[in-house]
Amino acid sequence: MSAAASQAQRVLSGMRPTGQLHLGNYHGALRNWVDLQYKYSCYFFVADWHALTTGYEDTSKLPEYVHQMVIDWLAAGLNPGVATIFVQSQVPEHAELHLLLSMITPLSWLERVPTYKDQQAQLAEKDLATYGFLGYPLLQSADILLYRPAWIPVGEDQVAHVEISREVARRFNHLYGREPEFEAKAERAITELGGRQGALYRQLRRKYQEAGDTAALEQARALVTADTRITVADRERLLGYLEGQSVAILPEPQVLLTPTPRLPGLDGRKMSKSYGNTIGMREDPDAVARKLKAMQTDPARVRRTDPGDPDKCPVFDLHKVYSDEATCGWAAQGCRTAGIGCLDCKKPLIERIVAEIGEMRRRGQEYEENPQLVRNILAEGVERARETARETLDDVRRAMHLRAD
Ligand code: TRP
Ligand code: SF4
């Protein structure tokens, strides 16, 4: 399939390997990935190079973190039969595109990304005055643009990074997207389609360009994509020629904002590894039940007879994610009237969470017991990813006059 035609259906996202994932990661990202994999052609990768930008001093746990995270993905329901799952560092094309893009990226773009100064301040104990750390969003841009995806499912915190990838793409296309003698080459490509198809292409292109007929545009695209004899370069030209005078070598992706429920951790703050308030996706069910029984509730509810306020209780936030309306209603009502105790309130929640975790443990176990399975999945994913990546990089090199045609 051609880049332009397949872009409409491609989705890409990545995660830094931080060891075992928790329910916050599941509800904040993974669950959404699992849904998307059946609607789009999805590329999901472990951003292990990104982990180095802040964790370059001790890299010894990286292999284990990568392995465990991939098991978590599979346990969550990612299906390697439909989604392409791979590790960033096994696709060297990411590094090459990063290098090439670095040549055209103004330093100021990177310096003004909000996460740059924020993270440096937050992680003050680390020396983050490095080249790699400054380049974090550009490496991410390379990750993205390499697959020419239409959508990037991420949370709010990553929007600025996707935005910079759009700016970089625009700059690249502006500098290199205009192939010399594009029009002549496109005209020649039309003749490659053959007499009848070529005439049809011209007719549809005119309908679209003169009358804005989008059905004609779609039909012409289909005509071009279905032709298996023309070269990839010609296909790109013909697709680009339909809409304008040049080709977008690196199409601009868009954020697909993940709807994230507020998932509180055990202490009521946002669930996060750095707060040590997490419930692991595949944690031991007894330990999870124990943790939940001890979980923070509305602090005003000291005695069983004190009424509480569910809106001030993190347990109720969990109900909102896990329980149906009836159960939420029962909990809120029982809380406000002191009709139920906090342990009563937590009981259905504990059952739901333990069941969810049980399901993920079950799915993960097979991979836990057989690491070779995981390696095979990643090997296959890398193959597929590289195929797409190479296509883009070929176009990029050609556009930058870095290889002879
Ligand atoms: N920066 C992302 C994060 O910390 C991870 C990431 C790296 C990513 N490359 C990406 C996400 C490309 C989406 C697309 O979560
Ligand atoms: Fe929270 Fe439920 Fe206790 Fe109310 S009854 S304080 S909602 S745990």
XYZ file of C-alpha atoms and ligand atoms in Angstrom:
428
model
C 0.000 0.000 0.000
C 1.277 3.490 -0.682
C 2.283 5.788 2.128
C -0.443 8.301 1.512
C -3.173 5.715 1.217
C -2.151 3.714 4.250
C -1.514 6.752 6.401
C -5.202 7.214 6.964
C -5.318 3.965 8.854
C -2.033 3.940 10.720
C -1.664 4.502 14.445
C 1.587 4.672 16.374
C 2.489 4.998 20.006
C 5.316 4.150 22.361
C 6.084 3.785 26.032
C 9.283 4.067 27.963
C 10.180 0.823 29.702
C 9.766 1.495 33.398
C 9.426 -2.075 34.626
C 6.095 -3.606 35.517
C 3.095 -1.533 34.614
C 0.295 -0.617 36.990
C -3.428 -0.060 36.657
C -2.832 3.629 35.971
C -0.867 2.683 32.852
C -3.566 0.233 31.878
C -6.484 2.644 32.159
C -4.451 5.638 30.977
C -3.082 4.106 27.781
C -3.029 0.368 27.248
C -6.732 -0.262 27.376
C -7.120 2.281 24.612
C -4.376 0.626 22.535
C -6.181 -2.673 22.811
C -9.308 -1.076 21.316
C -7.398 0.720 18.586
C -5.595 -2.359 17.316
C -8.812 -3.676 15.799
C -9.679 -0.391 14.097
C -6.352 0.695 12.657
C -3.044 -0.664 11.550
C -1.176 -0.164 14.812
C 2.512 0.161 15.632
C 3.359 -0.025 19.332
C 6.927 0.107 20.478
C 9.090 0.114 23.571
C 10.981 3.412 23.645
C 14.162 2.058 25.201
C 16.376 4.797 23.760
C 14.089 7.320 25.383
C 14.648 5.591 28.700
C 18.354 6.353 28.291
C 17.780 10.098 28.075
C 17.120 10.247 31.802
C 18.459 6.859 32.885
C 21.834 6.675 31.195
C 23.851 6.003 34.337
C 22.534 2.580 35.215
C 21.210 0.682 32.252
C 21.523 -2.771 33.778
C 17.798 -3.279 34.380
C 16.771 -2.214 30.907
C 16.481 -5.690 29.350
C 14.289 -6.916 32.193
C 12.140 -3.791 32.070
C 11.622 -4.145 28.345
C 10.726 -7.806 28.674
C 8.291 -7.284 31.539
C 6.609 -4.374 29.867
C 5.986 -6.334 26.707
C 4.460 -9.109 28.809
C 2.218 -6.494 30.415
C 1.124 -5.331 26.976
C 0.271 -8.862 25.941
C -1.438 -9.481 29.268
C -3.548 -6.375 28.698
C -4.739 -7.863 25.433
C -2.475 -6.491 22.737
C -2.630 -8.987 19.932
C 0.603 -9.490 17.988
C -1.484 -11.021 15.223
C -2.951 -7.627 14.405
C -0.660 -5.022 16.007
C 3.023 -4.565 15.244
C 4.916 -4.701 18.539
C 8.614 -3.931 18.613
C 11.550 -2.375 20.427
C 12.842 0.981 19.217
C 16.553 0.159 19.476
C 16.104 -2.821 17.160
C 15.006 -0.522 14.362
C 18.103 1.554 13.579
C 16.076 3.579 11.068
C 14.797 5.593 14.043
C 18.357 6.743 14.679
C 19.041 7.630 11.080
C 15.897 9.681 10.717
C 16.640 11.361 14.042
C 20.067 12.358 12.742
C 18.744 13.682 9.459
C 15.973 15.642 11.153
C 18.480 17.096 13.614
C 20.084 18.935 10.711
C 16.960 20.979 10.060
C 15.622 21.436 13.582
C 16.330 24.800 15.191
C 17.678 24.469 18.724
C 15.082 26.933 19.953
C 12.258 24.535 19.045
C 13.701 21.967 21.414
C 14.572 24.417 24.166
C 11.058 25.771 24.319
C 9.306 22.397 24.679
C 7.705 22.703 28.130
C 8.786 19.254 29.306
C 12.441 20.161 28.790
C 12.803 22.667 31.617
C 10.108 21.028 33.772
C 11.765 17.647 33.777
C 15.200 19.090 34.376
C 13.813 20.844 37.434
C 11.898 17.782 38.598
C 14.842 15.465 38.210
C 17.335 17.942 39.630
C 19.434 15.148 41.122
C 20.321 13.969 37.612
C 22.529 15.800 35.184
C 20.168 16.335 32.301
C 22.200 18.998 30.561
C 22.900 16.443 27.853
C 22.553 16.434 24.112
C 20.331 13.341 24.264
C 17.908 14.844 26.719
C 17.502 18.030 24.715
C 16.865 15.864 21.673
C 14.175 13.765 23.362
C 11.282 15.333 21.428
C 13.180 15.089 18.165
C 13.877 11.401 18.674
C 10.173 11.070 19.373
C 9.432 12.973 16.162
C 11.603 10.515 14.262
C 9.775 7.603 15.944
C 6.527 9.050 14.720
C 7.331 10.346 11.244
C 9.143 7.151 10.286
C 5.808 5.305 10.118
C 3.760 8.071 8.509
C 0.884 7.477 10.910
C -2.353 9.415 10.919
C -2.939 9.194 14.660
C -0.813 9.226 17.788
C -2.746 8.061 20.847
C -1.134 9.750 23.842
C -2.063 11.538 27.039
C -2.078 15.260 27.621
C 1.581 15.241 28.702
C 2.757 14.173 25.237
C 0.799 16.647 23.123
C 3.692 19.110 22.891
C 5.911 16.332 21.568
C 3.484 15.395 18.821
C 3.169 19.078 17.982
C 6.921 19.376 17.434
C 6.813 16.332 15.169
C 4.270 18.189 13.047
C 6.476 21.249 12.852
C 9.483 19.177 11.915
C 7.469 17.367 9.225
C 6.287 20.672 7.819
C 9.803 22.012 7.699
C 11.095 18.855 6.079
C 8.390 18.874 3.439
C 8.981 22.525 2.796
C 12.710 22.027 2.317
C 12.736 18.747 0.444
C 9.184 17.941 -0.543
C 9.364 19.737 -3.806
C 10.956 17.320 -6.130
C 12.740 19.062 -9.001
C 10.659 18.706 -12.138
C 7.912 17.130 -10.111
C 5.268 17.965 -12.646
C 7.126 16.426 -15.564
C 7.810 13.291 -13.525
C 4.169 13.045 -12.487
C 3.065 13.402 -16.096
C 5.451 10.636 -17.071
C 4.082 8.477 -14.251
C 0.582 8.920 -15.681
C 1.694 7.330 -18.918
C 3.017 4.404 -16.861
C -0.543 3.738 -15.776
C -1.406 2.808 -19.343
C -3.741 4.501 -21.809
C -7.133 3.790 -20.292
C -6.168 4.107 -16.649
C -4.096 7.174 -17.411
C -7.030 8.891 -19.082
C -9.278 8.004 -16.177
C -6.702 9.376 -13.737
C -6.580 12.672 -15.613
C -10.335 12.920 -15.726
C -10.719 12.239 -11.982
C -7.908 14.645 -11.104
C -9.594 17.387 -13.091
C -12.939 16.700 -11.410
C -11.329 17.028 -8.014
C -9.186 20.044 -8.785
C -11.815 21.987 -10.680
C -14.961 21.024 -8.808
C -13.636 19.799 -5.440
C -15.207 16.413 -6.087
C -13.855 14.341 -3.203
C -15.436 11.140 -4.451
C -13.353 11.541 -7.597
C -10.276 12.052 -5.427
C -10.986 8.840 -3.546
C -11.559 6.962 -6.779
C -8.326 8.249 -8.263
C -6.414 7.295 -5.130
C -7.865 3.816 -5.295
C -6.889 3.570 -8.938
C -3.291 4.517 -8.157
C -2.998 2.285 -5.117
C -4.422 -0.709 -6.892
C -1.774 -0.486 -9.591
C 0.979 -2.860 -8.628
C 3.243 -2.308 -11.626
C 4.312 1.278 -11.038
C 7.186 2.077 -8.707
C 6.690 3.317 -5.162
C 8.147 6.672 -6.161
C 5.712 7.013 -9.069
C 2.833 6.020 -6.861
C 3.778 8.787 -4.421
C 4.025 11.278 -7.257
C 0.649 10.329 -8.631
C -0.961 10.578 -5.212
C 0.702 13.919 -4.547
C -0.202 15.224 -7.988
C -3.897 14.632 -7.340
C -3.984 17.278 -4.671
C -1.257 19.677 -5.563
C 2.084 20.243 -7.068
C 4.248 18.224 -4.714
C 4.376 15.310 -2.316
C 4.250 15.387 1.445
C 7.098 13.040 2.152
C 6.424 13.146 5.879
C 2.690 13.653 6.473
C 1.699 15.465 9.653
C 0.277 13.166 12.303
C -2.448 14.119 14.733
C -2.905 13.525 18.421
C -5.599 11.071 19.371
C -6.113 12.203 22.933
C -6.643 9.227 25.209
C -9.660 9.682 27.446
C -8.054 9.157 30.825
C -10.141 8.562 33.891
C -8.525 9.915 37.019
C -7.111 6.776 38.524
C -6.112 7.436 42.097
C -3.341 5.521 43.772
C -3.598 3.967 47.217
C -2.832 7.265 48.952
C -5.331 9.271 46.912
C -2.750 10.975 44.716
C -2.547 10.075 41.022
C -1.330 6.492 40.625
C 2.332 6.738 39.781
C 5.417 4.638 40.201
C 7.319 7.560 41.691
C 4.756 7.900 44.503
C 4.915 4.198 45.385
C 1.106 4.083 45.509
C 0.435 1.658 42.682
C -1.384 -1.577 42.060
C 0.533 -3.692 39.570
C -1.302 -4.990 36.516
C -0.212 -8.514 37.350
C 0.279 -8.225 41.081
C -0.572 -11.059 43.461
C -4.364 -10.892 44.112
C -4.038 -11.346 47.879
C -1.569 -8.499 48.081
C -3.888 -6.343 45.971
C -6.864 -7.097 48.213
C -4.781 -6.229 51.268
C -3.617 -2.959 49.725
C -7.152 -1.960 48.791
C -8.486 -2.745 52.261
C -5.914 -0.336 53.640
C -6.535 2.285 50.967
C -7.127 5.906 51.935
C -10.811 6.934 52.230
C -12.540 10.225 53.034
C -10.413 11.414 55.963
C -13.484 12.941 57.634
C -14.999 9.504 58.009
C -13.225 8.400 61.154
C -15.818 6.143 62.769
C -18.202 3.723 61.093
C -21.093 5.919 62.254
C -19.683 9.104 60.661
C -21.246 9.889 57.295
C -18.721 10.448 54.516
C -18.428 12.363 51.272
C -17.722 10.174 48.231
C -16.476 13.199 46.311
C -13.601 13.463 48.780
C -12.788 9.773 48.650
C -10.305 8.151 46.229
C -12.066 4.812 46.651
C -15.107 6.361 45.055
C -12.956 7.493 42.113
C -12.059 3.842 41.650
C -15.740 2.938 41.736
C -16.291 5.389 38.904
C -13.799 3.473 36.794
C -14.769 -0.032 37.819
C -18.372 -0.151 38.964
C -21.686 0.147 37.190
C -24.103 2.949 37.936
C -26.113 0.944 40.436
C -23.050 0.091 42.494
C -21.801 3.677 42.374
C -25.232 4.837 43.541
C -25.269 2.282 46.328
C -21.781 3.337 47.485
C -22.505 7.076 47.395
C -25.815 6.720 49.201
C -24.434 4.320 51.801
C -21.463 6.586 52.385
C -23.466 9.771 52.865
C -25.889 8.119 55.272
C -23.297 5.997 57.059
C -25.449 3.086 55.947
C -22.371 1.112 54.910
C -18.832 0.954 56.230
C -15.773 1.614 54.107
C -14.926 -2.071 53.966
C -18.433 -2.844 52.684
C -17.966 -0.134 50.115
C -14.642 -1.540 48.990
C -15.839 -5.131 48.718
C -17.381 -5.068 45.205
C -14.460 -2.961 44.042
C -11.913 -5.437 45.332
C -13.785 -8.210 43.545
C -13.724 -6.328 40.242
C -10.085 -5.348 40.444
C -8.941 -8.791 41.530
C -10.922 -10.295 38.646
C -9.345 -7.863 36.168
C -5.871 -8.549 37.467
C -6.590 -12.281 37.483
C -7.440 -12.149 33.804
C -4.226 -10.300 33.006
C -2.161 -12.654 35.122
C -3.669 -15.556 33.275
C -2.826 -14.056 29.901
C 0.655 -13.036 31.041
C 1.576 -16.362 32.565
C 2.152 -18.128 29.279
C 4.717 -15.495 28.315
C 6.205 -15.379 31.797
C 6.891 -19.101 31.552
C 8.151 -18.962 28.009
C 10.358 -15.928 27.317
C 11.117 -17.254 23.862
C 7.520 -16.528 22.864
C 8.059 -12.864 23.685
C 11.305 -12.780 21.747
C 9.575 -14.283 18.734
C 6.797 -11.719 18.861
C 9.332 -8.915 19.004
C 11.413 -10.390 16.198
C 8.379 -10.532 13.969
C 7.354 -7.033 14.991
C 10.783 -5.647 14.175
C 10.614 -7.195 10.726
C 7.284 -5.593 9.981
C 8.278 -2.252 11.477
C 11.516 -2.124 9.519
C 9.728 -2.762 6.283
C 7.596 0.344 6.774
C 10.493 2.330 8.202
C 12.734 1.544 5.241
C 10.124 2.757 2.773
C 9.969 6.125 4.487
C 13.695 6.394 4.871
C 14.192 5.613 1.193
C 11.945 8.542 0.334
C 13.700 10.763 2.840
C 17.144 9.889 1.513
C 16.023 10.389 -2.045
C 14.493 13.758 -1.209
C 17.721 14.849 0.474
C 19.842 13.600 -2.419
C 21.521 11.048 -0.215
C 21.227 8.174 -2.585
C 21.301 7.728 -6.274
C 17.989 6.816 -7.835
N 7.651 10.127 25.225
C 6.653 9.086 25.367
C 6.337 8.906 26.845
O 7.133 9.222 27.680
C 7.110 7.789 24.786
C 7.324 7.881 23.311
C 8.508 7.832 22.656
C 6.310 8.020 22.324
N 8.323 7.922 21.317
C 6.980 8.049 21.085
C 4.915 8.132 22.376
C 6.286 8.211 19.883
C 4.219 8.302 21.162
C 4.903 8.340 19.943
O 5.272 8.407 27.144
Fe -15.057 6.220 50.568
Fe -16.829 4.306 50.321
Fe -15.787 4.925 52.703
Fe -17.446 6.595 51.516
S -17.916 4.536 52.234
S -15.532 7.119 52.522
S -16.930 6.317 49.374
S -14.721 4.074 50.978
